[in-house]
Amino acid sequence: TSASAAVAVLSTILLSTSTLAADVKERTLKFGYSTFEAHPLGQGANKFVELVGKKSDGKIKMKVYPATQLGSETQTISATQGGVQDIVGTSTAPLTGLVKEYAIFDFPFLFANAKEADAVVDGPVGQTLLAKLSEKNLAGLCFFENGFRNVTNSKRPITKGEDVAGLKIRTMQNPVYIDSFKALGANAVPMPWPEVYTALESGAIDAQENPYGIISVNKLNEVQKYISVTKHAYSPWAMIMSKKLWDDLSNDERKIFVDSCNEAKEFQRKFSREEDAKIVADLKSKGMAINELSPEEVAKIKATLQPVIDKYSATVGADLVKQAQASI
Ligand code: EAX
C-alpha cells in the first residue's frame, strides 16, 4: 500500500539521517612511529589507519611517518604531549619516564608466553596504564606488540648469565632494563633507537636487545653475529593520541579510534607471531648464529634478577603487581 511505502521511505530517511548524524569531522592527522612500515608494527599501523578511514566514511585521514622520521620514541612522545604530533606508536618502555607504573611491563621474565602477555596487557593492568596517560596530556588507545626481546651481540653466544658480564649493551631509556643488565654485570648504555645501528657498527657498543622483527628489519645481522634466545622481557607497543586531539573529538570519533585500534591490534599480534619463525630462518641464512638457553640457566638468571623485580615492585605498587599476577 502507499501507506506502507511511505513508512518505508520515512524509515530510510530516518536511518540515513542517523548515520549522517554521527558526529565526525574532516580531519588529517599526523601519526608517527619508530619502526619501518614493513615490520608487523608498521603493517598493524596501516591497518589502524585503514580502519579509521573506513569507519569515518573517509573523513579522518592520517599522514603517516614511519621509521623515526619524526624523531626517537622519547621525542615523539613529547611531541604528542605538546599536540604537535597527533598520534604516536611506541614501545611502552620509554613511557616509564612519565608514568612510573609502566615499569611493570618491563619486569624480566614476567610473561612465559604471548597468551600471558595478552591477558595482562588487555586486562585491568593494561586498562589502568592506558588511563594513566591522561595525567600526562596523552590518551592511550590500545596496545599492539613489539614482542619478546632477545639479546644480540658481536662477541659470543650467551648460554648463561655470566656470558652477559662485561658486554657493553645498549638498552632502551628505561630503569628496569638498565638495572637488569647491570645486575648481570654488563655495562648498560641507555640510548635512543636511531643511534643504535651506528654504535654497533663502530664498535662503541657490543650488544643490544630487541624482538626478532626489529633485529631483522633494521638489518642488525650486518653488525651482530649472535642472537641468544633470552626472551628476557616482553615489549608491548602503545598507540597513543594527544590529549588535545582527544578532548576535541566527539564521542562517535573517540569510538572510531578505540574500536579501530582494538581491531588492528588483533591483526597485528597475529601477524607478528606468524612472522617470527620466518624471520629466524632468514637471519640464520644471513649468517647469524642463534642459540637457546637451557631452562636451568634461565632459572639462574631469573634468581639473579629477583632483587630488580623486588625494587620495581615497590615502585609500581603491590596492588598492580597482584593484579598482573591474577591475570596470568
Ligand atoms: O620500538 O628502542 C627499542 O629498542 C624499540 O624496541 C624499538 O625501537 C621499537
Short mmCIF file of N, CA and C in Angstrom, two decimals, residues 145-295:
data_model
loop_
_atom_site.label_atom_id
_atom_site.label_comp_id
_atom_site.label_asym_id
_atom_site.label_seq_id
_atom_site.Cartn_x
_atom_site.Cartn_y
_atom_site.Cartn_z
N GLU A 145 51.86 -5.28 19.81
CA GLU A 145 53.05 -5.86 20.44
C GLU A 145 54.30 -5.64 19.60
N ASN A 146 55.39 -5.33 20.31
CA ASN A 146 56.70 -5.38 19.69
C ASN A 146 57.17 -6.83 19.83
N GLY A 147 57.05 -7.39 21.03
CA GLY A 147 57.29 -8.83 21.20
C GLY A 147 58.31 -9.16 22.28
N PHE A 148 58.65 -10.44 22.34
CA PHE A 148 59.65 -10.91 23.31
C PHE A 148 61.04 -10.52 22.82
N ARG A 149 61.84 -10.02 23.74
CA ARG A 149 63.14 -9.46 23.38
C ARG A 149 64.27 -10.47 23.59
N ASN A 150 65.21 -10.46 22.68
CA ASN A 150 66.37 -11.35 22.73
C ASN A 150 67.64 -10.52 22.59
N VAL A 151 68.71 -11.01 23.22
CA VAL A 151 69.97 -10.27 23.18
C VAL A 151 70.77 -10.65 21.93
N THR A 152 71.28 -9.65 21.22
CA THR A 152 72.25 -9.91 20.15
C THR A 152 73.57 -9.27 20.57
N ASN A 153 74.68 -9.87 20.09
CA ASN A 153 75.98 -9.23 20.36
C ASN A 153 77.02 -9.69 19.35
N SER A 154 78.17 -9.04 19.40
CA SER A 154 79.22 -9.32 18.41
C SER A 154 80.33 -10.19 18.99
N LYS A 155 80.21 -10.60 20.27
CA LYS A 155 81.33 -11.27 20.94
C LYS A 155 81.20 -12.79 21.07
N ARG A 156 80.04 -13.25 21.60
CA ARG A 156 79.92 -14.68 21.93
C ARG A 156 78.47 -15.06 22.13
N PRO A 157 78.16 -16.34 21.96
CA PRO A 157 76.80 -16.77 22.29
C PRO A 157 76.58 -16.64 23.79
N ILE A 158 75.41 -16.22 24.18
CA ILE A 158 75.09 -16.16 25.61
C ILE A 158 74.34 -17.43 25.96
N THR A 159 75.00 -18.29 26.73
CA THR A 159 74.35 -19.54 27.13
C THR A 159 74.02 -19.53 28.62
N LYS A 160 74.62 -18.55 29.33
CA LYS A 160 74.36 -18.41 30.78
C LYS A 160 74.53 -16.94 31.17
N GLY A 161 74.05 -16.61 32.36
CA GLY A 161 74.10 -15.21 32.82
C GLY A 161 75.50 -14.62 32.77
N GLU A 162 76.50 -15.42 33.11
CA GLU A 162 77.90 -14.94 33.15
C GLU A 162 78.37 -14.43 31.79
N ASP A 163 77.79 -14.96 30.72
CA ASP A 163 78.22 -14.53 29.38
C ASP A 163 77.83 -13.08 29.08
N VAL A 164 76.86 -12.56 29.85
CA VAL A 164 76.42 -11.18 29.64
C VAL A 164 77.41 -10.20 30.28
N ALA A 165 78.12 -10.69 31.32
CA ALA A 165 79.04 -9.83 32.06
C ALA A 165 80.09 -9.23 31.13
N GLY A 166 80.33 -7.95 31.30
CA GLY A 166 81.36 -7.27 30.52
C GLY A 166 80.89 -6.75 29.17
N LEU A 167 79.72 -7.19 28.71
CA LEU A 167 79.25 -6.69 27.41
C LEU A 167 78.79 -5.24 27.56
N LYS A 168 79.13 -4.44 26.57
CA LYS A 168 78.61 -3.07 26.52
C LYS A 168 77.30 -3.15 25.74
N ILE A 169 76.20 -3.10 26.46
CA ILE A 169 74.91 -3.34 25.81
C ILE A 169 74.02 -2.11 25.82
N ARG A 170 73.48 -1.80 24.65
CA ARG A 170 72.51 -0.71 24.58
C ARG A 170 71.19 -1.18 25.16
N THR A 171 70.59 -0.35 26.01
CA THR A 171 69.23 -0.63 26.46
C THR A 171 68.34 0.54 26.06
N MET A 172 67.04 0.30 26.16
CA MET A 172 66.10 1.41 26.00
C MET A 172 66.27 2.35 27.18
N GLN A 173 65.66 3.53 27.08
CA GLN A 173 65.80 4.51 28.16
C GLN A 173 64.77 4.16 29.24
N ASN A 174 65.12 3.16 30.02
CA ASN A 174 64.18 2.58 30.97
C ASN A 174 64.96 1.96 32.14
N PRO A 175 64.64 2.34 33.38
CA PRO A 175 65.45 1.92 34.53
C PRO A 175 65.42 0.42 34.82
N VAL A 176 64.32 -0.27 34.49
CA VAL A 176 64.26 -1.70 34.79
C VAL A 176 65.27 -2.45 33.91
N TYR A 177 65.30 -2.09 32.63
CA TYR A 177 66.26 -2.71 31.72
C TYR A 177 67.69 -2.39 32.14
N ILE A 178 67.94 -1.13 32.48
CA ILE A 178 69.30 -0.72 32.87
C ILE A 178 69.74 -1.52 34.09
N ASP A 179 68.89 -1.57 35.12
CA ASP A 179 69.26 -2.28 36.35
C ASP A 179 69.39 -3.79 36.11
N SER A 180 68.56 -4.35 35.24
CA SER A 180 68.63 -5.79 34.99
C SER A 180 69.97 -6.16 34.36
N PHE A 181 70.38 -5.40 33.35
CA PHE A 181 71.65 -5.75 32.70
C PHE A 181 72.85 -5.45 33.60
N LYS A 182 72.72 -4.40 34.42
CA LYS A 182 73.79 -4.12 35.39
C LYS A 182 73.92 -5.27 36.39
N ALA A 183 72.77 -5.80 36.80
CA ALA A 183 72.79 -6.91 37.77
C ALA A 183 73.50 -8.13 37.21
N LEU A 184 73.50 -8.25 35.89
CA LEU A 184 74.20 -9.38 35.25
C LEU A 184 75.66 -9.04 34.93
N GLY A 185 76.07 -7.85 35.34
CA GLY A 185 77.48 -7.46 35.16
C GLY A 185 77.80 -6.81 33.83
N ALA A 186 76.76 -6.46 33.06
CA ALA A 186 77.01 -5.79 31.78
C ALA A 186 77.19 -4.30 32.01
N ASN A 187 77.77 -3.66 31.01
CA ASN A 187 77.83 -2.21 31.01
C ASN A 187 76.62 -1.73 30.20
N ALA A 188 75.56 -1.32 30.90
CA ALA A 188 74.30 -0.95 30.24
C ALA A 188 74.34 0.50 29.79
N VAL A 189 74.12 0.72 28.51
CA VAL A 189 74.18 2.07 27.95
C VAL A 189 72.81 2.44 27.37
N PRO A 190 72.02 3.24 28.08
CA PRO A 190 70.72 3.64 27.53
C PRO A 190 70.94 4.57 26.33
N MET A 191 70.19 4.34 25.26
CA MET A 191 70.45 5.09 24.02
C MET A 191 69.17 5.11 23.18
N PRO A 192 68.83 6.24 22.58
CA PRO A 192 67.65 6.24 21.69
C PRO A 192 67.90 5.33 20.48
N TRP A 193 66.86 4.68 20.02
CA TRP A 193 67.00 3.70 18.95
C TRP A 193 67.71 4.21 17.70
N PRO A 194 67.41 5.43 17.21
CA PRO A 194 68.04 5.85 15.94
C PRO A 194 69.58 5.85 15.97
N GLU A 195 70.19 5.81 17.15
CA GLU A 195 71.67 5.83 17.23
C GLU A 195 72.28 4.43 17.29
N VAL A 196 71.43 3.40 17.40
CA VAL A 196 71.96 2.08 17.76
C VAL A 196 72.78 1.41 16.65
N TYR A 197 72.26 1.43 15.42
CA TYR A 197 72.97 0.72 14.33
C TYR A 197 74.41 1.24 14.22
N THR A 198 74.55 2.55 14.17
CA THR A 198 75.88 3.16 14.03
C THR A 198 76.78 2.81 15.20
N ALA A 199 76.21 2.81 16.40
CA ALA A 199 77.01 2.49 17.59
C ALA A 199 77.48 1.03 17.56
N LEU A 200 76.64 0.14 17.02
CA LEU A 200 77.05 -1.27 16.89
C LEU A 200 78.11 -1.40 15.80
N GLU A 201 77.89 -0.68 14.72
CA GLU A 201 78.81 -0.76 13.57
C GLU A 201 80.21 -0.26 13.96
N SER A 202 80.26 0.82 14.70
CA SER A 202 81.57 1.40 15.07
C SER A 202 82.22 0.63 16.21
N GLY A 203 81.46 -0.26 16.86
CA GLY A 203 82.02 -0.99 17.99
C GLY A 203 81.94 -0.21 19.30
N ALA A 204 81.27 0.95 19.28
CA ALA A 204 81.08 1.71 20.53
C ALA A 204 80.31 0.87 21.54
N ILE A 205 79.39 0.03 21.04
CA ILE A 205 78.72 -0.94 21.90
C ILE A 205 78.82 -2.33 21.25
N ASP A 206 78.70 -3.37 22.08
CA ASP A 206 78.82 -4.75 21.59
C ASP A 206 77.48 -5.40 21.33
N ALA A 207 76.45 -4.92 22.03
CA ALA A 207 75.22 -5.70 22.12
C ALA A 207 74.00 -4.80 22.19
N GLN A 208 72.85 -5.40 21.90
CA GLN A 208 71.57 -4.73 22.07
C GLN A 208 70.55 -5.83 22.29
N GLU A 209 69.31 -5.46 22.61
CA GLU A 209 68.28 -6.49 22.78
C GLU A 209 66.99 -5.98 22.19
N ASN A 210 66.35 -6.83 21.39
CA ASN A 210 65.09 -6.49 20.72
C ASN A 210 64.41 -7.76 20.22
N PRO A 211 63.13 -7.68 19.91
CA PRO A 211 62.47 -8.84 19.29
C PRO A 211 63.04 -9.12 17.89
N TYR A 212 62.82 -10.34 17.41
CA TYR A 212 63.35 -10.75 16.09
C TYR A 212 63.01 -9.75 14.98
N GLY A 213 61.78 -9.28 14.98
CA GLY A 213 61.31 -8.40 13.89
C GLY A 213 62.14 -7.13 13.78
N ILE A 214 62.45 -6.52 14.92
CA ILE A 214 63.24 -5.27 14.91
C ILE A 214 64.68 -5.57 14.48
N ILE A 215 65.21 -6.71 14.92
CA ILE A 215 66.58 -7.11 14.55
C ILE A 215 66.66 -7.25 13.03
N SER A 216 65.64 -7.89 12.47
CA SER A 216 65.63 -8.17 11.03
C SER A 216 65.41 -6.93 10.18
N VAL A 217 64.39 -6.15 10.51
CA VAL A 217 64.02 -5.02 9.65
C VAL A 217 65.10 -3.93 9.69
N ASN A 218 65.88 -3.91 10.77
CA ASN A 218 66.98 -2.94 10.87
C ASN A 218 68.33 -3.53 10.41
N LYS A 219 68.27 -4.75 9.86
CA LYS A 219 69.47 -5.41 9.33
C LYS A 219 70.61 -5.49 10.36
N LEU A 220 70.28 -5.80 11.60
CA LEU A 220 71.33 -5.89 12.62
C LEU A 220 72.25 -7.07 12.37
N ASN A 221 71.81 -8.01 11.50
CA ASN A 221 72.70 -9.13 11.11
C ASN A 221 73.99 -8.61 10.48
N GLU A 222 73.97 -7.38 9.94
CA GLU A 222 75.18 -6.82 9.33
C GLU A 222 76.21 -6.43 10.39
N VAL A 223 75.75 -6.20 11.62
CA VAL A 223 76.66 -5.68 12.65
C VAL A 223 76.66 -6.52 13.94
N GLN A 224 75.92 -7.63 13.93
CA GLN A 224 75.84 -8.51 15.09
C GLN A 224 75.94 -9.96 14.62
N LYS A 225 76.69 -10.76 15.36
CA LYS A 225 76.87 -12.16 14.95
C LYS A 225 75.90 -13.10 15.68
N TYR A 226 75.68 -12.84 16.96
CA TYR A 226 74.96 -13.82 17.80
C TYR A 226 73.58 -13.32 18.24
N ILE A 227 72.59 -14.19 18.12
CA ILE A 227 71.30 -13.96 18.78
C ILE A 227 71.14 -15.06 19.81
N SER A 228 70.91 -14.67 21.04
CA SER A 228 70.65 -15.66 22.09
C SER A 228 69.20 -15.49 22.52
N VAL A 229 68.49 -16.61 22.49
CA VAL A 229 67.05 -16.56 22.72
C VAL A 229 66.79 -16.44 24.23
N THR A 230 66.99 -15.24 24.72
CA THR A 230 66.85 -14.97 26.16
C THR A 230 65.39 -14.73 26.54
N LYS A 231 64.61 -14.19 25.62
CA LYS A 231 63.20 -13.84 25.90
C LYS A 231 63.09 -13.23 27.30
N HIS A 232 64.01 -12.32 27.61
CA HIS A 232 64.10 -11.81 28.99
C HIS A 232 63.00 -10.82 29.35
N ALA A 233 62.35 -10.26 28.34
CA ALA A 233 61.24 -9.33 28.64
C ALA A 233 60.34 -9.23 27.41
N TYR A 234 59.13 -8.75 27.65
CA TYR A 234 58.15 -8.59 26.57
C TYR A 234 57.88 -7.10 26.39
N SER A 235 57.87 -6.67 25.15
CA SER A 235 57.60 -5.26 24.85
C SER A 235 56.22 -5.07 24.27
N PRO A 236 55.29 -4.49 25.02
CA PRO A 236 54.07 -4.03 24.37
C PRO A 236 54.37 -2.73 23.61
N TRP A 237 53.49 -2.35 22.74
CA TRP A 237 53.69 -1.14 21.92
C TRP A 237 52.37 -0.37 21.98
N ALA A 238 52.41 0.83 22.50
CA ALA A 238 51.16 1.57 22.76
C ALA A 238 50.82 2.52 21.62
N MET A 239 49.53 2.56 21.31
CA MET A 239 49.02 3.55 20.35
C MET A 239 48.44 4.68 21.19
N ILE A 240 49.01 5.87 21.03
CA ILE A 240 48.67 6.98 21.93
C ILE A 240 48.34 8.25 21.14
N MET A 241 47.30 8.93 21.61
CA MET A 241 46.85 10.15 20.95
C MET A 241 47.16 11.35 21.85
N SER A 242 47.31 12.53 21.26
CA SER A 242 47.48 13.71 22.12
C SER A 242 46.16 13.98 22.82
N LYS A 243 46.23 14.45 24.05
CA LYS A 243 45.03 14.74 24.83
C LYS A 243 44.30 15.91 24.18
N LYS A 244 45.08 16.79 23.57
CA LYS A 244 44.50 17.96 22.89
C LYS A 244 43.51 17.48 21.82
N LEU A 245 43.93 16.51 21.03
CA LEU A 245 43.05 15.98 19.99
C LEU A 245 41.89 15.20 20.63
N TRP A 246 42.20 14.35 21.59
CA TRP A 246 41.17 13.53 22.25
C TRP A 246 40.04 14.43 22.79
N ASP A 247 40.44 15.54 23.45
CA ASP A 247 39.44 16.44 24.03
C ASP A 247 38.58 17.10 22.95
N ASP A 248 39.13 17.21 21.77
CA ASP A 248 38.40 17.86 20.67
C ASP A 248 37.47 16.88 19.94
N LEU A 249 37.62 15.58 20.22
CA LEU A 249 36.84 14.57 19.48
C LEU A 249 35.43 14.42 20.06
N SER A 250 34.48 14.10 19.18
CA SER A 250 33.14 13.74 19.64
C SER A 250 33.20 12.31 20.18
N ASN A 251 32.16 11.89 20.87
CA ASN A 251 32.11 10.50 21.34
C ASN A 251 32.15 9.52 20.19
N ASP A 252 31.47 9.87 19.08
CA ASP A 252 31.50 8.99 17.89
C ASP A 252 32.92 8.82 17.39
N GLU A 253 33.64 9.92 17.35
CA GLU A 253 35.02 9.86 16.84
C GLU A 253 35.91 9.05 17.80
N ARG A 254 35.73 9.27 19.09
CA ARG A 254 36.54 8.51 20.06
C ARG A 254 36.33 7.01 19.87
N LYS A 255 35.07 6.66 19.66
CA LYS A 255 34.74 5.24 19.47
C LYS A 255 35.42 4.70 18.21
N ILE A 256 35.44 5.50 17.17
CA ILE A 256 36.10 5.07 15.92
C ILE A 256 37.57 4.75 16.19
N PHE A 257 38.25 5.61 16.93
CA PHE A 257 39.68 5.38 17.19
C PHE A 257 39.91 4.16 18.09
N VAL A 258 39.14 4.05 19.16
CA VAL A 258 39.36 2.94 20.09
C VAL A 258 39.01 1.61 19.41
N ASP A 259 37.88 1.56 18.70
CA ASP A 259 37.49 0.32 18.00
C ASP A 259 38.52 -0.05 16.93
N SER A 260 38.98 0.94 16.20
CA SER A 260 39.95 0.66 15.12
C SER A 260 41.25 0.14 15.72
N CYS A 261 41.66 0.71 16.84
CA CYS A 261 42.90 0.27 17.49
C CYS A 261 42.75 -1.19 17.92
N ASN A 262 41.62 -1.50 18.55
CA ASN A 262 41.43 -2.88 19.04
C ASN A 262 41.32 -3.89 17.90
N GLU A 263 40.69 -3.50 16.81
CA GLU A 263 40.61 -4.43 15.66
C GLU A 263 41.99 -4.61 15.02
N ALA A 264 42.70 -3.51 14.87
CA ALA A 264 44.03 -3.57 14.25
C ALA A 264 45.00 -4.38 15.13
N LYS A 265 44.81 -4.28 16.43
CA LYS A 265 45.66 -4.99 17.40
C LYS A 265 45.60 -6.51 17.19
N GLU A 266 44.41 -7.03 16.96
CA GLU A 266 44.26 -8.47 16.74
C GLU A 266 45.04 -8.90 15.51
N PHE A 267 44.87 -8.13 14.44
CA PHE A 267 45.58 -8.40 13.18
C PHE A 267 47.09 -8.33 13.41
N GLN A 268 47.51 -7.27 14.09
CA GLN A 268 48.93 -7.01 14.26
C GLN A 268 49.63 -8.10 15.08
N ARG A 269 49.00 -8.50 16.19
CA ARG A 269 49.64 -9.51 17.04
C ARG A 269 49.75 -10.85 16.32
N LYS A 270 48.70 -11.20 15.59
CA LYS A 270 48.69 -12.46 14.87
C LYS A 270 49.82 -12.46 13.84
N PHE A 271 49.91 -11.37 13.09
CA PHE A 271 50.92 -11.22 12.05
C PHE A 271 52.32 -11.29 12.67
N SER A 272 52.50 -10.58 13.77
CA SER A 272 53.80 -10.55 14.45
C SER A 272 54.23 -11.97 14.85
N ARG A 273 53.29 -12.73 15.38
CA ARG A 273 53.62 -14.08 15.87
C ARG A 273 53.86 -15.06 14.72
N GLU A 274 53.12 -14.87 13.64
CA GLU A 274 53.33 -15.76 12.47
C GLU A 274 54.67 -15.49 11.79
N GLU A 275 55.11 -14.23 11.83
CA GLU A 275 56.35 -13.84 11.16
C GLU A 275 57.60 -14.42 11.82
N ASP A 276 57.55 -14.59 13.16
CA ASP A 276 58.76 -14.91 13.92
C ASP A 276 59.58 -16.08 13.36
N ALA A 277 58.91 -17.20 13.06
CA ALA A 277 59.65 -18.37 12.58
C ALA A 277 60.36 -18.08 11.26
N LYS A 278 59.68 -17.35 10.37
CA LYS A 278 60.28 -17.00 9.08
C LYS A 278 61.51 -16.11 9.28
N ILE A 279 61.38 -15.17 10.19
CA ILE A 279 62.47 -14.23 10.43
C ILE A 279 63.70 -14.95 10.97
N VAL A 280 63.47 -15.88 11.89
CA VAL A 280 64.60 -16.63 12.46
C VAL A 280 65.34 -17.37 11.35
N ALA A 281 64.60 -18.03 10.47
CA ALA A 281 65.23 -18.76 9.36
C ALA A 281 66.02 -17.80 8.48
N ASP A 282 65.45 -16.64 8.22
CA ASP A 282 66.10 -15.64 7.36
C ASP A 282 67.40 -15.13 8.01
N LEU A 283 67.34 -14.84 9.31
CA LEU A 283 68.53 -14.32 10.00
C LEU A 283 69.65 -15.38 10.01
N LYS A 284 69.25 -16.65 10.16
CA LYS A 284 70.23 -17.74 10.11
C LYS A 284 70.88 -17.79 8.74
N SER A 285 70.04 -17.69 7.70
CA SER A 285 70.58 -17.78 6.34
C SER A 285 71.51 -16.61 6.04
N LYS A 286 71.34 -15.51 6.79
CA LYS A 286 72.23 -14.35 6.60
C LYS A 286 73.46 -14.43 7.50
N GLY A 287 73.64 -15.56 8.17
CA GLY A 287 74.90 -15.78 8.89
C GLY A 287 74.85 -15.58 10.40
N MET A 288 73.67 -15.28 10.94
CA MET A 288 73.63 -15.11 12.39
C MET A 288 73.62 -16.47 13.08
N ALA A 289 74.30 -16.56 14.20
CA ALA A 289 74.29 -17.79 15.00
C ALA A 289 73.24 -17.62 16.09
N ILE A 290 72.29 -18.55 16.12
CA ILE A 290 71.20 -18.43 17.09
C ILE A 290 71.29 -19.57 18.10
N ASN A 291 71.28 -19.21 19.38
CA ASN A 291 71.31 -20.28 20.40
C ASN A 291 70.22 -20.08 21.45
N GLU A 292 69.76 -21.21 21.96
CA GLU A 292 68.77 -21.22 23.05
C GLU A 292 69.54 -21.32 24.37
N LEU A 293 68.86 -20.99 25.45
CA LEU A 293 69.45 -21.19 26.79
C LEU A 293 68.73 -22.34 27.46
N SER A 294 69.45 -23.10 28.28
CA SER A 294 68.79 -24.21 28.97
C SER A 294 67.87 -23.64 30.06
N PRO A 295 66.80 -24.37 30.39
CA PRO A 295 65.90 -23.89 31.44
C PRO A 295 66.63 -23.66 32.77
#
